[in-house]
Coordinates of C-alpha atoms in Angstrom, one line a residue:
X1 CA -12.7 -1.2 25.4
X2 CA -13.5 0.2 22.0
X3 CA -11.7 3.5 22.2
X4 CA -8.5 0.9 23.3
X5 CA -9.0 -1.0 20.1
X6 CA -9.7 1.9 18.2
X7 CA -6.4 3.0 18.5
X8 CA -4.3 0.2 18.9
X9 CA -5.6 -0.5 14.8
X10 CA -5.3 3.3 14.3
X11 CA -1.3 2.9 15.3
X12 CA -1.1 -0.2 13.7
X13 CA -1.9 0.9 10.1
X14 CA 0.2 4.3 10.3
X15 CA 3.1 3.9 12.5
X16 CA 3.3 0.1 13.0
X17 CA 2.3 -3.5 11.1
X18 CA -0.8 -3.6 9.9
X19 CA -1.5 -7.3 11.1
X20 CA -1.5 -6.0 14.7
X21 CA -5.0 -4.3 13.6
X22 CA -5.8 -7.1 11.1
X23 CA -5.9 -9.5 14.1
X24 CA -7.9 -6.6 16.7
X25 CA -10.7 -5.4 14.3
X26 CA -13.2 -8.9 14.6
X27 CA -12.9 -8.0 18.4
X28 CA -13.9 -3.8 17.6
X29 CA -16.7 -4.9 15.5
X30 CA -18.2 -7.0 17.6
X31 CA -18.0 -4.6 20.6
X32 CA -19.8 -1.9 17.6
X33 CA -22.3 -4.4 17.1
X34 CA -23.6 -4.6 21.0
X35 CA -22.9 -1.0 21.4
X36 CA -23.7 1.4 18.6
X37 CA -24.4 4.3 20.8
X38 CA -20.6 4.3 22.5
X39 CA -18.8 5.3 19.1
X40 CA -20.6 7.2 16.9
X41 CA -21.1 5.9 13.5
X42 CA -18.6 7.8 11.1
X43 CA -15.8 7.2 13.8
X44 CA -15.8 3.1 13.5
X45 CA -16.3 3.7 10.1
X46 CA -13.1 4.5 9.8
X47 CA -11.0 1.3 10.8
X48 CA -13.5 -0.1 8.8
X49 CA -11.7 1.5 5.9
X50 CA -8.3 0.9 7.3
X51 CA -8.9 -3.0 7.4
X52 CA -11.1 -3.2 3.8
X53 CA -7.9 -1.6 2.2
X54 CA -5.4 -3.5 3.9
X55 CA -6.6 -7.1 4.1
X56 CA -5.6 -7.7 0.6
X57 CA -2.2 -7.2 1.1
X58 CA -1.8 -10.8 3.2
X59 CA -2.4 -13.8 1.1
X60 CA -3.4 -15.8 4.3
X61 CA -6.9 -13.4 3.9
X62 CA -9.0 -15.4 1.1
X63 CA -10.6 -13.8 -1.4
X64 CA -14.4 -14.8 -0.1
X65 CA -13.0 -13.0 3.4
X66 CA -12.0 -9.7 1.8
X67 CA -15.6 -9.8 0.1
X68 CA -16.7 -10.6 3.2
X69 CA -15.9 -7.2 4.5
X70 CA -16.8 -5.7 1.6
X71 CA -20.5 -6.7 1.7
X72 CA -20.5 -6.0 5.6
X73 CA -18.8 -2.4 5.0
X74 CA -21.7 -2.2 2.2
X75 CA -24.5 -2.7 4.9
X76 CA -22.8 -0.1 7.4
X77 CA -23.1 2.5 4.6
X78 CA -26.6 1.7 3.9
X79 CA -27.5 1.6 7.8
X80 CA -26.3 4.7 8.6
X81 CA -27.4 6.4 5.2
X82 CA -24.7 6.7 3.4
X83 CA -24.2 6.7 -0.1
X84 CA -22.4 3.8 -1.4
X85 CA -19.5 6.0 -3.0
X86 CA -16.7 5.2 -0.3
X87 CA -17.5 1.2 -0.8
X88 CA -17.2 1.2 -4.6
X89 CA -13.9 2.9 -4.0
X90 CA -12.9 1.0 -1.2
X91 CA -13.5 -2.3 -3.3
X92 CA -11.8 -0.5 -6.3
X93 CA -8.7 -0.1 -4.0
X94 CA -9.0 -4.2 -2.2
X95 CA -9.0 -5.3 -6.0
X96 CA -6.2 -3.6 -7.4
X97 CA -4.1 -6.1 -5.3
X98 CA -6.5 -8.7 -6.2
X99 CA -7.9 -8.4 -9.7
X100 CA -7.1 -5.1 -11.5
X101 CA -9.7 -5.5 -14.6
X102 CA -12.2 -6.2 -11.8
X103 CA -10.6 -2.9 -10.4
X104 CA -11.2 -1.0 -13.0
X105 CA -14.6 -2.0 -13.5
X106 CA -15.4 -0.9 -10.3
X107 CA -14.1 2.8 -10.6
X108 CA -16.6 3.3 -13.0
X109 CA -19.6 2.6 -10.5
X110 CA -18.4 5.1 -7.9
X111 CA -18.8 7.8 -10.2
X112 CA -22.7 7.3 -10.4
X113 CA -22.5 8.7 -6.5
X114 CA -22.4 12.1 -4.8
X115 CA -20.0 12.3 -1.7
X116 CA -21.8 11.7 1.9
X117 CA -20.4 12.6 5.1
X118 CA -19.2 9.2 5.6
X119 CA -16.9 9.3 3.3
X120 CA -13.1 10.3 2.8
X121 CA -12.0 14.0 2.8
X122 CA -12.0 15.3 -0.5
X123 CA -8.3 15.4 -0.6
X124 CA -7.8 11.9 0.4
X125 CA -10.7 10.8 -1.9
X126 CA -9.2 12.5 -4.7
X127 CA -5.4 10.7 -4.2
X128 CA -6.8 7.6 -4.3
X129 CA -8.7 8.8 -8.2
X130 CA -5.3 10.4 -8.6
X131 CA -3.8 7.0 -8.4
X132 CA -5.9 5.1 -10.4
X133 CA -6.3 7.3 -13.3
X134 CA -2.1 6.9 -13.2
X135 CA -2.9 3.5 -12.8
X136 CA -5.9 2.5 -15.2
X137 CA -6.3 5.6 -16.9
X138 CA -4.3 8.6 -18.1
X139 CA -1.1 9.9 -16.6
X140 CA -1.8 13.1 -17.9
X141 CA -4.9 13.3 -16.8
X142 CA -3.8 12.0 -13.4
X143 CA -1.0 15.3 -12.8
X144 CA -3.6 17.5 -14.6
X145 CA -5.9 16.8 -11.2
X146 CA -2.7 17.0 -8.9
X147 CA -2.4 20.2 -10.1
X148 CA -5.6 21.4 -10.2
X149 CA -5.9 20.2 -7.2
X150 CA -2.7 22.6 -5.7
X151 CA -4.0 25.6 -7.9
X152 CA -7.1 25.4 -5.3
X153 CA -4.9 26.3 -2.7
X154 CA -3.5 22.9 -1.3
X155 CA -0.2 22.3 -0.6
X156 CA 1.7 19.0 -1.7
X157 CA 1.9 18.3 2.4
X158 CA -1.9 17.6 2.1
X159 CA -1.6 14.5 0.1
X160 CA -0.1 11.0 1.5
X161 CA 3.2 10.7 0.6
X162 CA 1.9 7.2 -0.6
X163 CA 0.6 8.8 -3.8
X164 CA 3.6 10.2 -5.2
X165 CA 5.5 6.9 -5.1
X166 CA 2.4 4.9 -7.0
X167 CA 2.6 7.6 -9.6
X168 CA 6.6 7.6 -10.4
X169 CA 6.1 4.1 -10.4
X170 CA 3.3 4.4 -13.1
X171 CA 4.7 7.4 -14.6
X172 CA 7.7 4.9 -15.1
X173 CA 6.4 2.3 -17.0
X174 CA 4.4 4.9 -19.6
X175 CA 8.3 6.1 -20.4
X176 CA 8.0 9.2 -18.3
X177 CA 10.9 9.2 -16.2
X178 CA 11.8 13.2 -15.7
X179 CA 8.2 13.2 -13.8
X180 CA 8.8 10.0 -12.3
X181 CA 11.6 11.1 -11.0
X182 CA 9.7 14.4 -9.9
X183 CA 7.3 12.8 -7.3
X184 CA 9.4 9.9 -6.0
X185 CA 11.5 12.6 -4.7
X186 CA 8.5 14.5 -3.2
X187 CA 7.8 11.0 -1.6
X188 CA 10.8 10.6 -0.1
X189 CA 11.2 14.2 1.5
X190 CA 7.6 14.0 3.0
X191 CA 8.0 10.5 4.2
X192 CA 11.8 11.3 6.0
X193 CA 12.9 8.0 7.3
X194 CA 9.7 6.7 8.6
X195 CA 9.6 4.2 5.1
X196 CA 7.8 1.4 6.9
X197 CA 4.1 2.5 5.3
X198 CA 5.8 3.6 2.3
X199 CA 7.6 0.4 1.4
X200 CA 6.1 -1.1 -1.6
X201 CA 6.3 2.8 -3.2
X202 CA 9.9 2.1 -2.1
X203 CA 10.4 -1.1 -3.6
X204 CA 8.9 1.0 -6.8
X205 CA 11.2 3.8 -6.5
X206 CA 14.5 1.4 -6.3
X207 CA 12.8 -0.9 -9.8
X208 CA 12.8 2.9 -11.7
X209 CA 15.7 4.3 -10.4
X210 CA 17.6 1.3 -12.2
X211 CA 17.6 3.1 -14.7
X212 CA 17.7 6.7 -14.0
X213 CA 19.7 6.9 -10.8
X214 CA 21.3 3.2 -10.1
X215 CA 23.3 4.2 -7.0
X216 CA 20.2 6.4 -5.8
X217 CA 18.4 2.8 -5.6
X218 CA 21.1 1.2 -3.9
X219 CA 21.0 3.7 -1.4
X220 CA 17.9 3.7 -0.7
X221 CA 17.7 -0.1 -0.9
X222 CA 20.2 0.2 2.1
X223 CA 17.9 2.6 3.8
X224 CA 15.0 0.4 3.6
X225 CA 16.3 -2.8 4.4
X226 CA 16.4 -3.4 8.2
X227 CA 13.1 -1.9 8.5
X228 CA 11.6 -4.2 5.7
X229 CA 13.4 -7.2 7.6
X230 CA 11.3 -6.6 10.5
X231 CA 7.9 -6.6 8.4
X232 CA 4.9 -9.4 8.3
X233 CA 2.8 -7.6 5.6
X234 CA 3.7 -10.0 2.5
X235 CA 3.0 -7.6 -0.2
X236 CA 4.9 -5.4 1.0
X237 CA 8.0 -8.1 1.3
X238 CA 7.2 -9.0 -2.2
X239 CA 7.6 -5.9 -3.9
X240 CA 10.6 -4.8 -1.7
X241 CA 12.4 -8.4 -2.5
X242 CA 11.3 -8.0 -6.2
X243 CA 12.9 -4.5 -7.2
X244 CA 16.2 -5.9 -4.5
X245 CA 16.3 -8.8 -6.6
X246 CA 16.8 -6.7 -9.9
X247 CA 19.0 -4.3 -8.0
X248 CA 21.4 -7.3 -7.0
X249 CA 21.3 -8.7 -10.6
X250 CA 22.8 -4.9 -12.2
X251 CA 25.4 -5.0 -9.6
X252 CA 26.2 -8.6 -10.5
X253 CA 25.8 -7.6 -13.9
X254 CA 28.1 -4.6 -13.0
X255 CA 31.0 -6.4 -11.9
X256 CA 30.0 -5.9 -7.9
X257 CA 30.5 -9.0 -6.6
X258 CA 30.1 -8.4 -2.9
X259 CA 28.4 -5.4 -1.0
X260 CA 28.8 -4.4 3.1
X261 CA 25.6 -3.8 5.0
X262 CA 24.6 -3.6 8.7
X263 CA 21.7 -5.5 8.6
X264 CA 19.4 -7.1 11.7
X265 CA 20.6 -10.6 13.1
X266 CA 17.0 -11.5 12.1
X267 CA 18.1 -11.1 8.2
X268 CA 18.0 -15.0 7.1
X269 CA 21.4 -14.4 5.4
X270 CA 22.7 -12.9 8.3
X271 CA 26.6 -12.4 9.3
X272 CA 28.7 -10.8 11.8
X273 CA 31.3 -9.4 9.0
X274 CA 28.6 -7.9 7.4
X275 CA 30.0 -9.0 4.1
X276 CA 27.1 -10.4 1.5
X277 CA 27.6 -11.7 -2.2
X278 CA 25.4 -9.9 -4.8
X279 CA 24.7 -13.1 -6.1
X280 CA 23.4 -15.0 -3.6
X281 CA 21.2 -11.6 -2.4
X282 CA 19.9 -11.8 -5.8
X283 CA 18.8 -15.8 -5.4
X284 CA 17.7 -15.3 -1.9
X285 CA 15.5 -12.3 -3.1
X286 CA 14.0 -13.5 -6.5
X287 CA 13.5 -16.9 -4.8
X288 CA 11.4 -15.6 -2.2
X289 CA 9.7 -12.9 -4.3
X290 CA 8.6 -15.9 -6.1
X291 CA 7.2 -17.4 -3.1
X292 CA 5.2 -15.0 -2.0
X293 CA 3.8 -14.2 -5.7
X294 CA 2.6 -17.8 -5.8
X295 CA 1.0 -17.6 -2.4
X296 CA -0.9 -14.1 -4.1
X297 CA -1.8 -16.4 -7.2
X298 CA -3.3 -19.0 -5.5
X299 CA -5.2 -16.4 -3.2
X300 CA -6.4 -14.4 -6.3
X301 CA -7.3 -17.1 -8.8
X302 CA -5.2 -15.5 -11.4
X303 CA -1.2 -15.0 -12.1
X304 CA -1.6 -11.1 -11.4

């Protein structure tokens, strides 16, 4: 029963919807709880992980919840003698969807402890500093320990194809757009067409390439779109609508008044022609992008 579930939330947060394993972990827990001896301790740990960095991404999770699992993913550390490295970064990764000076306060505490064998791999570990020294810190700093890390003899395969899109998008806003444009196409050749745990680095990739490659972003915009249609995580539909939204407003902007896409009957603008207005794709996608930013807002106490 807690091998089943193990995997069900393993397939859910890499290949699938996260929710699936959003809704199954309270049931693996509890099993963990009555039966610490049937998985051994750094195995549940690591759904553990999976639902601490996930559950922020669904506006329906309060706040007080994701600290809830927080504190409880504290305690498992402590009980099983762990250092609490992998929680401070863990919490530093929940509040970067939640509060990102809160965030950044937080990376700062991790560094005060030494690695324990319940934590990440070191090159998993290390993406996620990658990321937030793009994101919080300094890009250069941030490629200068991407490259020291392949100078050691790893290959750009190693890292989660996740990575490179959160740093063109951040590489993008500092001005940087020859490097941005660098690793979103490392991101897109190591994630193929599997784009549905890749979306909001998607969404990203389609807001820079605006400027740098407009008909790169409308392709890809095309590519993502029946698979983002079929998605429950919100944040992931609110950054996907957000960079469409833009994307509809240049073509407007443009002179392209209407666009053809094959799209999923489940699409709220659906039609059979397959014929859609740029103008109303652009209302229908900034109006909702708004409505799930509020939901966030309300959720985080803030106007993040």
């Amino acid at each position: 029963m807690m091998w089943a579930r193990y995997y069900y939330i393993k397939e859910s947060v890499f290949y699938g919807d996260t929710f699936k394993g959003l809704l199954t972990f309270p049931e693996l827990k509890k099993l963990y709880e009555e039966n610490p001896d049937v998985m051994p301790a750094d195995s549940f740990a690591y759904p553990f992980k999976w639902i601490v960095e996930d559950s922020p991404y669904y506006y329906q999770i309060s706040k007080e919840q994701i600290d809830r699992y927080l504190d409880s993913y504290k305690e498992f550390l402590l009980k099983n003698g762990s250092t609490l490295r992998s929680y401070y970064l863990k919490k530093c990764g929940a509040y970067q969807s939640i509060d990102c000076r809160k965030a950044y306060e937080v990376w700062f505490e991790l560094e005060k402890y030494e690695r324990s064998d319940m934590d990440d791999g070191e090159i998993y570990e290390k993406s996620e500093l990658i990321h937030l020294e793009t994101m919080l810190g300094s890009p250069e700093k941030a490629i200068s320990m991407l490259n020291e890390m392949l100078d050691r003899g790893y290959g750009y395969d190693d890292f989660p194809p996740q990575l490179f899109g959160d740093m063109a998008y951040d590489l993008a806003k500092h001005g940087m757009f020859d490097e941005a444009d660098h690793y979103a196409a490392l991101m897109m050749f190591y994630i193929g067409d599997n784009v549905v745990q890749s979306m909001k680095q998607c969404a990203y990739t389609i807001s820079f390439k605006l400027t740098t490659a407009p008909a790169y972003a409308y392709q890809l915009f095309c590519k993502c779109m029946n698979e983002w249609i079929k998605l429950k995580n919100p944040s992931y539909k609110f950054h996907f609508a957000n960079a469409a939204n833009r994307l509809m407003k240049k073509m407007c902007s443009d002179g392209t008044d209407e666009i053809e896409l094959s799209l999923l009957p489940e699409f709220e603008l659906y039609n059979q022609k397959g014929i859609y207005r740029t103008d109303e794709l652009a209302e229908y996608f900034g109006r909702l992008a708004e409505d799930i930013a509020e939901k966030f807002d309300e959720r985080n106490g803030n106007t993040m």
